[in-house]
Coordinates of C-alpha atoms (C1' of nucleotides) in Angstrom, one line a residue:
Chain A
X28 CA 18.2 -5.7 4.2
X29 CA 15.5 -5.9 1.9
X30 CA 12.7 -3.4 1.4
X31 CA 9.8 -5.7 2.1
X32 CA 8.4 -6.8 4.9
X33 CA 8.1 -10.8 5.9
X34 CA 4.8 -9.9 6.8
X35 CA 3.9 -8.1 2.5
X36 CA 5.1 -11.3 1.3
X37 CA 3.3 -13.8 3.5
X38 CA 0.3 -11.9 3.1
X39 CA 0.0 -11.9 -0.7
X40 CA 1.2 -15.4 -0.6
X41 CA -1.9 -16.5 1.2
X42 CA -4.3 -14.2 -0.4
X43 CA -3.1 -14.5 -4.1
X44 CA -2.8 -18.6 -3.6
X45 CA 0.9 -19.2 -3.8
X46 CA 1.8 -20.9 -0.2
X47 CA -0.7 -21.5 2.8
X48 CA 0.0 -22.3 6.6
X49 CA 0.0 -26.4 6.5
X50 CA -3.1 -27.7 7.9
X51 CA -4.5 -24.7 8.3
X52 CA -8.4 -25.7 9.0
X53 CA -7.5 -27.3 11.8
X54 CA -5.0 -24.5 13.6
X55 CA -2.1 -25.4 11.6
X56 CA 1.2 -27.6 12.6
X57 CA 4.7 -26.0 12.8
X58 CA 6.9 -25.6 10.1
X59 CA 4.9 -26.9 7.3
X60 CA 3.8 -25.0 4.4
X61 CA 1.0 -25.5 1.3
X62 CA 1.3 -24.7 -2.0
X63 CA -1.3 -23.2 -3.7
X64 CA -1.9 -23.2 -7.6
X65 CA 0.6 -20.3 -8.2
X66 CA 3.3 -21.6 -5.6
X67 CA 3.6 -24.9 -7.1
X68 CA 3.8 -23.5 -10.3
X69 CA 6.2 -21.1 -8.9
X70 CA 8.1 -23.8 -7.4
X71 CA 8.4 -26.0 -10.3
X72 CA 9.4 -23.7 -12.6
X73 CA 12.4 -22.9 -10.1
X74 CA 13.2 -26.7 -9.8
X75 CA 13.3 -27.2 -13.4
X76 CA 14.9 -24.7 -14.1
X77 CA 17.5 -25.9 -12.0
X78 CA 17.6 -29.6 -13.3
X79 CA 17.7 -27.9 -16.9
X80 CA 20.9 -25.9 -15.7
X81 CA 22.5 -28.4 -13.8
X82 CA 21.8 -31.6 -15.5
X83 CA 20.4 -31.2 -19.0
X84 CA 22.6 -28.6 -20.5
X85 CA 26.0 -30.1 -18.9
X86 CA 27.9 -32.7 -20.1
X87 CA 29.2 -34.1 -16.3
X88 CA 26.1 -34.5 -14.7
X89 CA 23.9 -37.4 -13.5
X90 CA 20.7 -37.2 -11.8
X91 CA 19.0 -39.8 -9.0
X92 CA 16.0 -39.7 -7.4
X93 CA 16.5 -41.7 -4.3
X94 CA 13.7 -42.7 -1.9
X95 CA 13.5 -41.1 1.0
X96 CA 13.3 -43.8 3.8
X97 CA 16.9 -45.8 3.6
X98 CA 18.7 -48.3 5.9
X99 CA 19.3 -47.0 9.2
X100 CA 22.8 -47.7 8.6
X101 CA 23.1 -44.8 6.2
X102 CA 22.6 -42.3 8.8
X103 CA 24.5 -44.5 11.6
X104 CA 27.5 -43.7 9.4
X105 CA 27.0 -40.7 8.0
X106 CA 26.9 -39.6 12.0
X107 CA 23.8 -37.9 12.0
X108 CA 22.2 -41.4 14.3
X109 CA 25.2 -40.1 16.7
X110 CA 25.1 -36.5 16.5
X111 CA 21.0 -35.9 16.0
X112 CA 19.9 -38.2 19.1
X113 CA 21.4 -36.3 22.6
X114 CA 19.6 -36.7 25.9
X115 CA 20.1 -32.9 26.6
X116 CA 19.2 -31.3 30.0
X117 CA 18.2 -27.8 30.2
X118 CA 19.2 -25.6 33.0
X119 CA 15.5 -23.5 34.2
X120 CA 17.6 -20.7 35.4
X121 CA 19.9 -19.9 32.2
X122 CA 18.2 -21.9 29.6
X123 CA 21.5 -23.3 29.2
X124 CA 21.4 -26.6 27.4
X125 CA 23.2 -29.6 27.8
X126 CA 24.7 -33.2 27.2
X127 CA 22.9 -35.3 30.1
X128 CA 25.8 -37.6 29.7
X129 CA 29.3 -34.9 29.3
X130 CA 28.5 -32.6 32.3
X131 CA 27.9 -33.5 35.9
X132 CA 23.6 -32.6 36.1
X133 CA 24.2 -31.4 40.1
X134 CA 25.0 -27.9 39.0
X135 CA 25.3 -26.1 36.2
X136 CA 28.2 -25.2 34.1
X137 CA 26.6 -21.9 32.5
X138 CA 25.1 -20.3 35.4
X139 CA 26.6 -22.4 38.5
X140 CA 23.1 -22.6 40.0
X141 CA 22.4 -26.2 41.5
X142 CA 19.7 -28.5 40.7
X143 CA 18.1 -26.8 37.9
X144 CA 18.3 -29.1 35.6
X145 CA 15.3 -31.6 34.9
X146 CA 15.2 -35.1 33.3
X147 CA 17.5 -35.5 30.4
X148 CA 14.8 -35.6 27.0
X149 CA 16.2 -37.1 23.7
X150 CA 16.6 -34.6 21.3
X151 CA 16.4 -35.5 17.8
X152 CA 16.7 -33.9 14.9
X153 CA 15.2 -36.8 12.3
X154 CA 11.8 -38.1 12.6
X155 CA 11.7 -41.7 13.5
X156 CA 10.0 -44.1 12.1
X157 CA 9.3 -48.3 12.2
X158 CA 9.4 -49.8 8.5
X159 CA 7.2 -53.0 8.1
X160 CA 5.3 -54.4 10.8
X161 CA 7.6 -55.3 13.7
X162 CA 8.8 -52.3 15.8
X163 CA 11.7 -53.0 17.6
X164 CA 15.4 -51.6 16.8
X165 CA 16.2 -53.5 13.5
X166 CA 13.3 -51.9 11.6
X167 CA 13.8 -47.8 12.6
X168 CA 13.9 -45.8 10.0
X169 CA 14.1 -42.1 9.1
X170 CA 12.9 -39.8 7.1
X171 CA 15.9 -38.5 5.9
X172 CA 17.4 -35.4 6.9
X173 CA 19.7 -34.3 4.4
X174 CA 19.5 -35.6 0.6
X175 CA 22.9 -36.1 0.4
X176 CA 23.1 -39.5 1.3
X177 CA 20.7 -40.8 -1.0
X178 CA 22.9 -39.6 -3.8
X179 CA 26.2 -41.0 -2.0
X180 CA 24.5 -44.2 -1.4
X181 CA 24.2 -44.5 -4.8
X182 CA 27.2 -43.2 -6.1
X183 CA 28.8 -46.4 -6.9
X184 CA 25.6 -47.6 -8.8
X185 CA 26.0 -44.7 -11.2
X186 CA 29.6 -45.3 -11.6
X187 CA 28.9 -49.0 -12.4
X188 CA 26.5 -48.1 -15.0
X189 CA 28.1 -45.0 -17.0
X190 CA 31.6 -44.9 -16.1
X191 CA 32.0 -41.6 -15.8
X192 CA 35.1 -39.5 -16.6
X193 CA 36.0 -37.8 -13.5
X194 CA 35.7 -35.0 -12.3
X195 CA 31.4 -36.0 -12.8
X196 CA 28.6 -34.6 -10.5
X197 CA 24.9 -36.4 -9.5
X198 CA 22.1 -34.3 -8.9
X199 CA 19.0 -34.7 -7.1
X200 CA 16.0 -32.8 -5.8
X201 CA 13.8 -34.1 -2.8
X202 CA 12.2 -34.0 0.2
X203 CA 13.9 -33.7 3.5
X204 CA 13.3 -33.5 7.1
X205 CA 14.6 -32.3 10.4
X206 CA 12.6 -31.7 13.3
X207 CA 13.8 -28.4 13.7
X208 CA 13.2 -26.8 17.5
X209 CA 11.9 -23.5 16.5
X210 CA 10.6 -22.7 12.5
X211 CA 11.2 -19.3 11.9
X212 CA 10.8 -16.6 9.2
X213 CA 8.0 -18.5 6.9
X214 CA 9.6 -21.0 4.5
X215 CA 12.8 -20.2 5.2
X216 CA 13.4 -22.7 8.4
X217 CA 10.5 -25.6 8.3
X218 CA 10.3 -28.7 9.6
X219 CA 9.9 -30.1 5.8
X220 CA 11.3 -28.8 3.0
X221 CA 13.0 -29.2 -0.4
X222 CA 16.7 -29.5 -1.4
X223 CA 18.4 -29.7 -4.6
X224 CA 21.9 -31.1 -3.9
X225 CA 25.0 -31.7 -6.3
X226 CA 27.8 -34.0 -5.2
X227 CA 30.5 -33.5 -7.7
X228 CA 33.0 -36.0 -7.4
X229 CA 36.9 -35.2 -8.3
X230 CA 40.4 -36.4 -7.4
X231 CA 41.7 -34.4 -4.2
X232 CA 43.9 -32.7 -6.6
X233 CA 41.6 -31.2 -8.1
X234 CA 39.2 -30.1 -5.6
X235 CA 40.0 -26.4 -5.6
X236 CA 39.4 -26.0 -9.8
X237 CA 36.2 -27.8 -8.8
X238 CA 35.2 -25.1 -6.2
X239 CA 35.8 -22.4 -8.4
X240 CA 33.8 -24.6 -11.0
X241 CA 30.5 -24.0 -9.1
X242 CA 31.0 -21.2 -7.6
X243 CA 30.3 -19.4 -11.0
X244 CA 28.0 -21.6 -12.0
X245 CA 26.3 -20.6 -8.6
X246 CA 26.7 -17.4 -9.6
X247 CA 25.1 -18.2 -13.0
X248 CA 21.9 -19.7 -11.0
X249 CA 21.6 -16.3 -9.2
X250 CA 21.2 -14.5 -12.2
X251 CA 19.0 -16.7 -13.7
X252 CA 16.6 -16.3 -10.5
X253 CA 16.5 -12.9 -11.3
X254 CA 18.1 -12.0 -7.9
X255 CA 20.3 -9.1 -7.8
X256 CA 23.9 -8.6 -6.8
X257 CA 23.9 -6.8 -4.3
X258 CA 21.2 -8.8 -2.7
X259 CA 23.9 -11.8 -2.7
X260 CA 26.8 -12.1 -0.2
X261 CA 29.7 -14.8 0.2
X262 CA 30.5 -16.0 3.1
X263 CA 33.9 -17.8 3.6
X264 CA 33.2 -19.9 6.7
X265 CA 35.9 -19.1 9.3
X266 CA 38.4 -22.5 9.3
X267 CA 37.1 -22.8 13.4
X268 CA 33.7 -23.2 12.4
X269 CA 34.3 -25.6 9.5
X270 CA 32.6 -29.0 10.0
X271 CA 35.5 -31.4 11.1
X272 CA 35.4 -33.2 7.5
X273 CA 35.2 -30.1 5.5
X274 CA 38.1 -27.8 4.3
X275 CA 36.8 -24.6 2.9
X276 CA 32.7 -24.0 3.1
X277 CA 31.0 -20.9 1.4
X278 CA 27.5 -19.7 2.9
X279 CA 25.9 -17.6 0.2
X280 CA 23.9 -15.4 1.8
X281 CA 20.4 -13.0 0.9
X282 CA 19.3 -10.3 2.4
X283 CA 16.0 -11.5 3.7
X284 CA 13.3 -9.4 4.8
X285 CA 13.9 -10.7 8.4
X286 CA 18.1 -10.6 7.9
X287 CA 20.9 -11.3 5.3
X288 CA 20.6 -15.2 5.7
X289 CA 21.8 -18.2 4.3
X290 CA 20.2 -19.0 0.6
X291 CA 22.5 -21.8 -0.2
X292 CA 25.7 -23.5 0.8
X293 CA 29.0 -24.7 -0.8
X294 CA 31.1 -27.7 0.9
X295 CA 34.7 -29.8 -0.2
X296 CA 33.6 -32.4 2.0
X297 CA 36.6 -34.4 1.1
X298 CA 36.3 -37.9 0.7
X299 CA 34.7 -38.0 4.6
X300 CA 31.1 -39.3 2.9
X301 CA 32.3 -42.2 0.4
X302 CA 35.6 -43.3 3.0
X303 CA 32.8 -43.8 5.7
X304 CA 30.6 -45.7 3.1
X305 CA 33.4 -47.7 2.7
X306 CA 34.3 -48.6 5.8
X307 CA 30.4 -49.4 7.0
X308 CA 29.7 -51.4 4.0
X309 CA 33.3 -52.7 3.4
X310 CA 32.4 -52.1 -0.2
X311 CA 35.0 -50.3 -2.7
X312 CA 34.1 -47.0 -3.8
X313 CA 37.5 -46.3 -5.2
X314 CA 37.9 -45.1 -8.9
X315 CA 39.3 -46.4 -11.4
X316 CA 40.7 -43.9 -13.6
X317 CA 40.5 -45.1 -17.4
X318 CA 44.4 -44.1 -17.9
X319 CA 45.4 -47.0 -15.9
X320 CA 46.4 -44.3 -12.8
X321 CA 46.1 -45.2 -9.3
X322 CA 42.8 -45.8 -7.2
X323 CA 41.2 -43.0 -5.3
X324 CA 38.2 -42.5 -3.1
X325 CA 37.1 -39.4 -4.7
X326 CA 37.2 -36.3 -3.0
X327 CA 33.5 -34.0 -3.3
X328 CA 32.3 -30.7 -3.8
X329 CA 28.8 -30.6 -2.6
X330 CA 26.1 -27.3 -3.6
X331 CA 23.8 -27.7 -1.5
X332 CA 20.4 -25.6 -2.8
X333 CA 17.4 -25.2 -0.6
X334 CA 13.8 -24.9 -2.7
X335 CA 12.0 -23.1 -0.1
X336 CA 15.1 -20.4 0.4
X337 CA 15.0 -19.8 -3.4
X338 CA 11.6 -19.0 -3.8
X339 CA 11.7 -16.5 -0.8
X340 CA 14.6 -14.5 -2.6
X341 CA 12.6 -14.7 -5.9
X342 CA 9.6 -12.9 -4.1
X343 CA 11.7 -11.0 -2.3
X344 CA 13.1 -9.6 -5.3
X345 CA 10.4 -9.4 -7.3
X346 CA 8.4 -7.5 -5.0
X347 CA 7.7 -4.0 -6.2
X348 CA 5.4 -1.3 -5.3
X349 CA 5.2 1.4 -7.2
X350 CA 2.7 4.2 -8.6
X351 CA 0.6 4.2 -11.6
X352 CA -1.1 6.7 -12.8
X353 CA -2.0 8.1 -9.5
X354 CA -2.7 4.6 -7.9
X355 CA -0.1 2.7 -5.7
X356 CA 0.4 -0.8 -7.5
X357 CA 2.1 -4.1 -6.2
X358 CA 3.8 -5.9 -8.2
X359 CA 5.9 -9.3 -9.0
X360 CA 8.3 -8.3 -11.2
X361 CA 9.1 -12.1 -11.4
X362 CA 11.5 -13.7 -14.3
X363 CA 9.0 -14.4 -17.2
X364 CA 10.7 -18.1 -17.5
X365 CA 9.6 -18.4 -13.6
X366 CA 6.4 -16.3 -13.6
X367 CA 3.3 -19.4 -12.6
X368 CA 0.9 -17.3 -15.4
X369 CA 2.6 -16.6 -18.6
X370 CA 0.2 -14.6 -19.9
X371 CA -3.4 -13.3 -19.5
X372 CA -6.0 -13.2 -21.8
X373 CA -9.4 -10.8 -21.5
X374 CA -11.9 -9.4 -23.4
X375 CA -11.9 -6.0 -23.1
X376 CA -15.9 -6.2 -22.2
X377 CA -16.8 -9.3 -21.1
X378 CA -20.9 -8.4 -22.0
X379 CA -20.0 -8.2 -25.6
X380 CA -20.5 -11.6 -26.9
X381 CA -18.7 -10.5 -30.1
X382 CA -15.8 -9.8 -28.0
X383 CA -15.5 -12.9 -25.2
X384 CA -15.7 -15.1 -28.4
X385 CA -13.0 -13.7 -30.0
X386 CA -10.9 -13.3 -26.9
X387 CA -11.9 -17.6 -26.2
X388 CA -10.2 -18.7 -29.3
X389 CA -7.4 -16.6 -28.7
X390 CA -7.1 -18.1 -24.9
X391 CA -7.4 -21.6 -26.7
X392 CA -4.4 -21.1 -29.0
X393 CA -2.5 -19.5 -26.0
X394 CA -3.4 -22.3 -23.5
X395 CA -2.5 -24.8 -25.8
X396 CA 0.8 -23.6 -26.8
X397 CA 2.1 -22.2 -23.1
X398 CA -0.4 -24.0 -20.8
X399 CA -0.4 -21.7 -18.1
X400 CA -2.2 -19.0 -19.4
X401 CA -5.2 -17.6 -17.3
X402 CA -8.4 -16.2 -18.7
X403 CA -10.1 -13.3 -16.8
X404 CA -13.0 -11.7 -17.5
X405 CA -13.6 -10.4 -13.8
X406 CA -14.8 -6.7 -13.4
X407 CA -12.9 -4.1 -15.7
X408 CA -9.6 -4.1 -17.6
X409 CA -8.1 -1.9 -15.1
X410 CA -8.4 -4.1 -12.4
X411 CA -7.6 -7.2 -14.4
X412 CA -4.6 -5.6 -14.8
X413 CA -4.2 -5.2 -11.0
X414 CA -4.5 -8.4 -10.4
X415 CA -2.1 -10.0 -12.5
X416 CA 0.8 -7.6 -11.8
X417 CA 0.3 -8.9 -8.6
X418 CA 1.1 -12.4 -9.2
X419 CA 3.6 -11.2 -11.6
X420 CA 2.0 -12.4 -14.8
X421 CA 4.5 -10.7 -17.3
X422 CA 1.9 -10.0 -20.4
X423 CA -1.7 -9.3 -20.3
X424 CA -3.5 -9.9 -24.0
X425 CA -6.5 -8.0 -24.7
X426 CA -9.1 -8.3 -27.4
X427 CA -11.1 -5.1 -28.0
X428 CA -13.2 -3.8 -31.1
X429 CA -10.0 -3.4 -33.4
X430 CA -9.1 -7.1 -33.0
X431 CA -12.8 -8.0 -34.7
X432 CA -11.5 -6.0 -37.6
X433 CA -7.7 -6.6 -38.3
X434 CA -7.3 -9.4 -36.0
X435 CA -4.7 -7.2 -33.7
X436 CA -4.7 -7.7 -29.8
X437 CA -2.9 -5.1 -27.4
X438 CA -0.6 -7.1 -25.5
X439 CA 0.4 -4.9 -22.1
X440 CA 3.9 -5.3 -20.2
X441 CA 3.4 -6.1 -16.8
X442 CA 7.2 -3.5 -15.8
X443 CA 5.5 -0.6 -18.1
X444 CA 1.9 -0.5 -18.5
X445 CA 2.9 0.1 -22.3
X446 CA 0.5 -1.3 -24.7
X447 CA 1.6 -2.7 -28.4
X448 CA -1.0 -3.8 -30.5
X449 CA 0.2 -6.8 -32.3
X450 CA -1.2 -9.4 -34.6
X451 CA -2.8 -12.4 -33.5
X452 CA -0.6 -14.9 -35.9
X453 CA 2.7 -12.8 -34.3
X454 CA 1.5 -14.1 -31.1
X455 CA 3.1 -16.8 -29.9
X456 CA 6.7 -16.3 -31.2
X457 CA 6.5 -12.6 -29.4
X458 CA 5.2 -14.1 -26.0
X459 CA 7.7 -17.5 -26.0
Chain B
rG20 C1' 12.2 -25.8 24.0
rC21 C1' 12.4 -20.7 27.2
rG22 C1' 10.7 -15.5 27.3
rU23 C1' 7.5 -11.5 25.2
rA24 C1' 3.4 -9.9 22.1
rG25 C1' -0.5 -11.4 19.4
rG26 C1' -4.7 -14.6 16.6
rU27 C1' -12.0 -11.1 14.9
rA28 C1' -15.0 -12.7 7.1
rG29 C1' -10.1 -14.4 1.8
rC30 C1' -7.2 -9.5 3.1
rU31 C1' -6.8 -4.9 6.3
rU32 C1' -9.0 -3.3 10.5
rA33 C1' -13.7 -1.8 14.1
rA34 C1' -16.7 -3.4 18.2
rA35 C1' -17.1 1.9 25.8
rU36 C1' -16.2 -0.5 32.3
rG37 C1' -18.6 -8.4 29.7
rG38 C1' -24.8 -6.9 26.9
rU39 C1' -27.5 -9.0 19.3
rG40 C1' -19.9 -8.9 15.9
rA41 C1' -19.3 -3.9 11.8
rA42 C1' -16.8 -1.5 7.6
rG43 C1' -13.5 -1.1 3.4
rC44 C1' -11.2 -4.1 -0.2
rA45 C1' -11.8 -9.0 -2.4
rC46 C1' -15.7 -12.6 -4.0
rC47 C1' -20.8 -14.1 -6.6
rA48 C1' -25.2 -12.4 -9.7
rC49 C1' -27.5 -8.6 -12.8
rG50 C1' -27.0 -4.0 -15.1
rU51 C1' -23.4 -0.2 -16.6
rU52 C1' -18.4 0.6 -18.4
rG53 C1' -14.5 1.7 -25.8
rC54 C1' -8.0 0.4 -22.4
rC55 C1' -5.1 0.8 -16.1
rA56 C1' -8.3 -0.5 -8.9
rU57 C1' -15.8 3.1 -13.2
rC58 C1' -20.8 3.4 -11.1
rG59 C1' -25.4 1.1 -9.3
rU60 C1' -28.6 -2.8 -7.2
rG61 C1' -28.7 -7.4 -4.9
rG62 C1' -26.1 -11.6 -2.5
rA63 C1' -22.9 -14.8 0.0
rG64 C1' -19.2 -15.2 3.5
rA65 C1' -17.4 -15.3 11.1
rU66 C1' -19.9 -21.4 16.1
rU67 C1' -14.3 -14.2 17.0
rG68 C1' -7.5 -20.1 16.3
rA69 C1' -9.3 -24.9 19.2
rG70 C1' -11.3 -26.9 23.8
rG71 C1' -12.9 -26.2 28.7
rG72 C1' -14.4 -22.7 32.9
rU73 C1' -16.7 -18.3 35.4
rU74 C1' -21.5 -15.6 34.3
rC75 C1' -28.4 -14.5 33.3
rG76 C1' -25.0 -13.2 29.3
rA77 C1' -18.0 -13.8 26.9
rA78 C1' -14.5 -11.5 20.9
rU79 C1' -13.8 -9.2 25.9
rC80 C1' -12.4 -12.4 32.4
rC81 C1' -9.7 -17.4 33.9
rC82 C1' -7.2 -22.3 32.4
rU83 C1' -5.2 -25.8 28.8
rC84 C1' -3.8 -26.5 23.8
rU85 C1' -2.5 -24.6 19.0
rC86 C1' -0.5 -21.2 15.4
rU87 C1' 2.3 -16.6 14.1
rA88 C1' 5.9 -12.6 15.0
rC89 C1' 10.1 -11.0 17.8
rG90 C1' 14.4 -12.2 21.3
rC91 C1' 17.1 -16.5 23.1
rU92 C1' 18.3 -21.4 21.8
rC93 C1' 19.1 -24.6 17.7
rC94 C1' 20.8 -24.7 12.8
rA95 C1' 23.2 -30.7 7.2

RNA sequence: GCGUAGGUAGCUUAAAUGGUGAAGCACCACGUUGCCAUCGUGGAGAUUGAGGGUUCGAAUCCCUCUCUACGCUCCA
């Protein structure tokens, strides 16, 4: 378990502007979340970060951005039409719950009491929708659940255009939505939420080099979030509990504030996605290898990456409270490559006109270079200091009265407190 | 969805058996302040989660809804 509490975090989330309750004016709605201007910027820099690591700097990656209503037939053979739409029953005694249409409703299996159970209610997972004017059975549609499918769906486009040596992944990052029955734990379980998904396509020969592939690079994600090892946990999902079409699944878990709990998963989902394509569509989505070798539907390794769950750990981590000089401080002690302010910049009076012009330009030149640097000018240094260690803004710049004569700045470390005074023009290499 | 506990200013908390809703921090303005939450003055900010009811009078009592936390349940 982690040190923090749920409650630290969501607290300076909302009062420091980096994720609000959605809808909050008017009393909120369940498992949606707001970004504020230090959340999204938190957030982006986590997702591109990502896309950089998993798609820019390898050589066997693609990435899609697929639209998030598809044809109902996507998720009629994917299963999830099957497997997310139950009538269930619920037993009043036992809270036992139930398919309506596997169990006889007169009594109850769980409990044995009779005539608990009320009507049957459809439970579904995906929100429904109608798409285009007429509402009838043809046009549902769903907001999908899983981005998965819009990367499988599209796996044969991306063959067809690139012709890919295989073993290749595709990457996306997207929206996705379940109507989960209880959001829990902030952002970690809501109702909408981000995912970053991989499907990395390889013969079935090959599958278990290609597990071991991304599990380090997985690994190498971890690190790059800052997160710390013994924060991180593996779990090899027992072969019982394996979904029917996988054959070996690794949770990797965090310890959470409310629990060590799932941050992101690892799946050989075999050839289970593509074979059902194939059989729905009665399109091919065999390979051709270039060798002139057989055929194959090819077998996939899917890291699965949820947004919302790698932000958490990030804050998680990064939270730190510790004493300076005398005073309790929090702080972020956020990646600098992830931090949402790079740097801030202050005057060290801001009723010295001398020194707010000075401290201007040198904002300007720092704005324009990083972009998200933040000028304060509010109350006194000390407190400006505060302030950004609590957001985790790695380098505060300050101009003071040696700056208007040797054009020096002190540039403070958000870990230390320590102080360097450094020369304007050795700025922006020593910052970048 | 079920059970339990809650929701008072941006945050943290006060408000005796129903009787004008306060404070600290944060915020804004002015002054002060030569390097780690200075000090002073002034200001703004709350139909007390929402809606209804009881009452002369409701943050307080009752009902409905909503949101959050915890326990179940659920969980590609």
């Amino acid at each position: 378990m982690s040190n923090v509490s749920l409650e630290d975090i969501v607290s300076l989330c909302k009062r420091r502007g980096f994720i609000y309750q959605g809808s909050e004016v008017y009393g909120g709605l369940a498992g949606t979340w707001d970004y504020g201007p230090l959340g999204v910027a938190l957030k982006r820099n986590i997702m591109q970060l990502w896309w950089k690591m998993f798609v820019d700097d390898l050589d066997d990656m693609y990435g899609v951005d697929a639209a998030i209503l598809m044809n109902q037939k996507v998720w009629q053979a994917s299963g999830h039409t099957e497997t997310f739409t139950d009538p269930l029953v619920e037993c009043s005694n036992c809270h036992g719950r139930f398919r309506a249409d596997k169990i006889d409703t007169s009594k109850c299996p769980a409990c044995g009491l009779k005539g608990t159970f009320g009507e049957p209610r459809q439970f579904n997972m995906m929100f429904k929708t109608y798409v285009g004017p007429v509402q009838d059975d043809n046009s549902i549609s769903y907001l999908r659940p899983e981005t998965a499918q819009g990367i499988f769906t599209n796996y044969k486009n991306v063959v067809d255009s690139f012709y890919p040596d295989m073993p290749f992944g595709i990457a996306q990052q997207g929206k996705a939505f379940r109507n989960e029955i209880s959001p829990r734990d902030f952002v970690f379980r809501s109702r909408e939420f981000e995912q970053m998904e991989i499907e990395y396509f390889v013969h079935q020969d090959q599958w278990e080099n290609a597990f071991e592939l991304w599990r380090n690079r997985v690994h190498d994600w971890f690190k790059a979030l800052g997160l710390p090892a013994d924060m991180l946990h593996e779990l090899e999902v027992p072969k019982d509990d394996l979904a029917h079409y996988s054959k070996r699944t690794i949770d990797f878990e965090f310890d959470y504030p409310h629990g060590r709990d799932e941050i992101l998963g690892m799946a050989y989902r075999t050839n289970f996605d593509l074979g059902n394509i194939q059989r729905a569509s009665g399109k091919n989505m065999e390979y051709r290898p270039k060798d002139g070798g057989e055929a194959f539907v090819p077998h996939v390794i899917e890291p699965s990456f949820g947004v919302e769950r790698a932000i958490m750990a990030v804050l998680v981590a990064a939270y730190t409270v510790d004493e300076l000089h005398g005073e309790k401080r929090t702080l972020l002690k956020l990646p600098k490559h992830l931090a949402p302010v790079r740097c801030a910049v202050s005057p060290l009076l801001k009723n010295k006109p001398e020194l707010v012009e000075k401290a201007k330009e040198v904002y300007a030149s720092l704005k324009k270079e990083f972009g998200n640097v933040m000028w304060d000018d509010n109350g006194n240094i000390g407190k400006r200091y505060r302030r950004q260690d609590e957001i985790g803004t790695p380098y505060c710049v300050t101009i003071d009265f040696q700056t208007l004569e040797d054009n020096t700045v002190t540039v403070r470390d958000r870990d230390t407190a320590e102080q360097t005074r450094v020369a304007i023009a050795e700025l922006l290499p020593g910052l970048a």
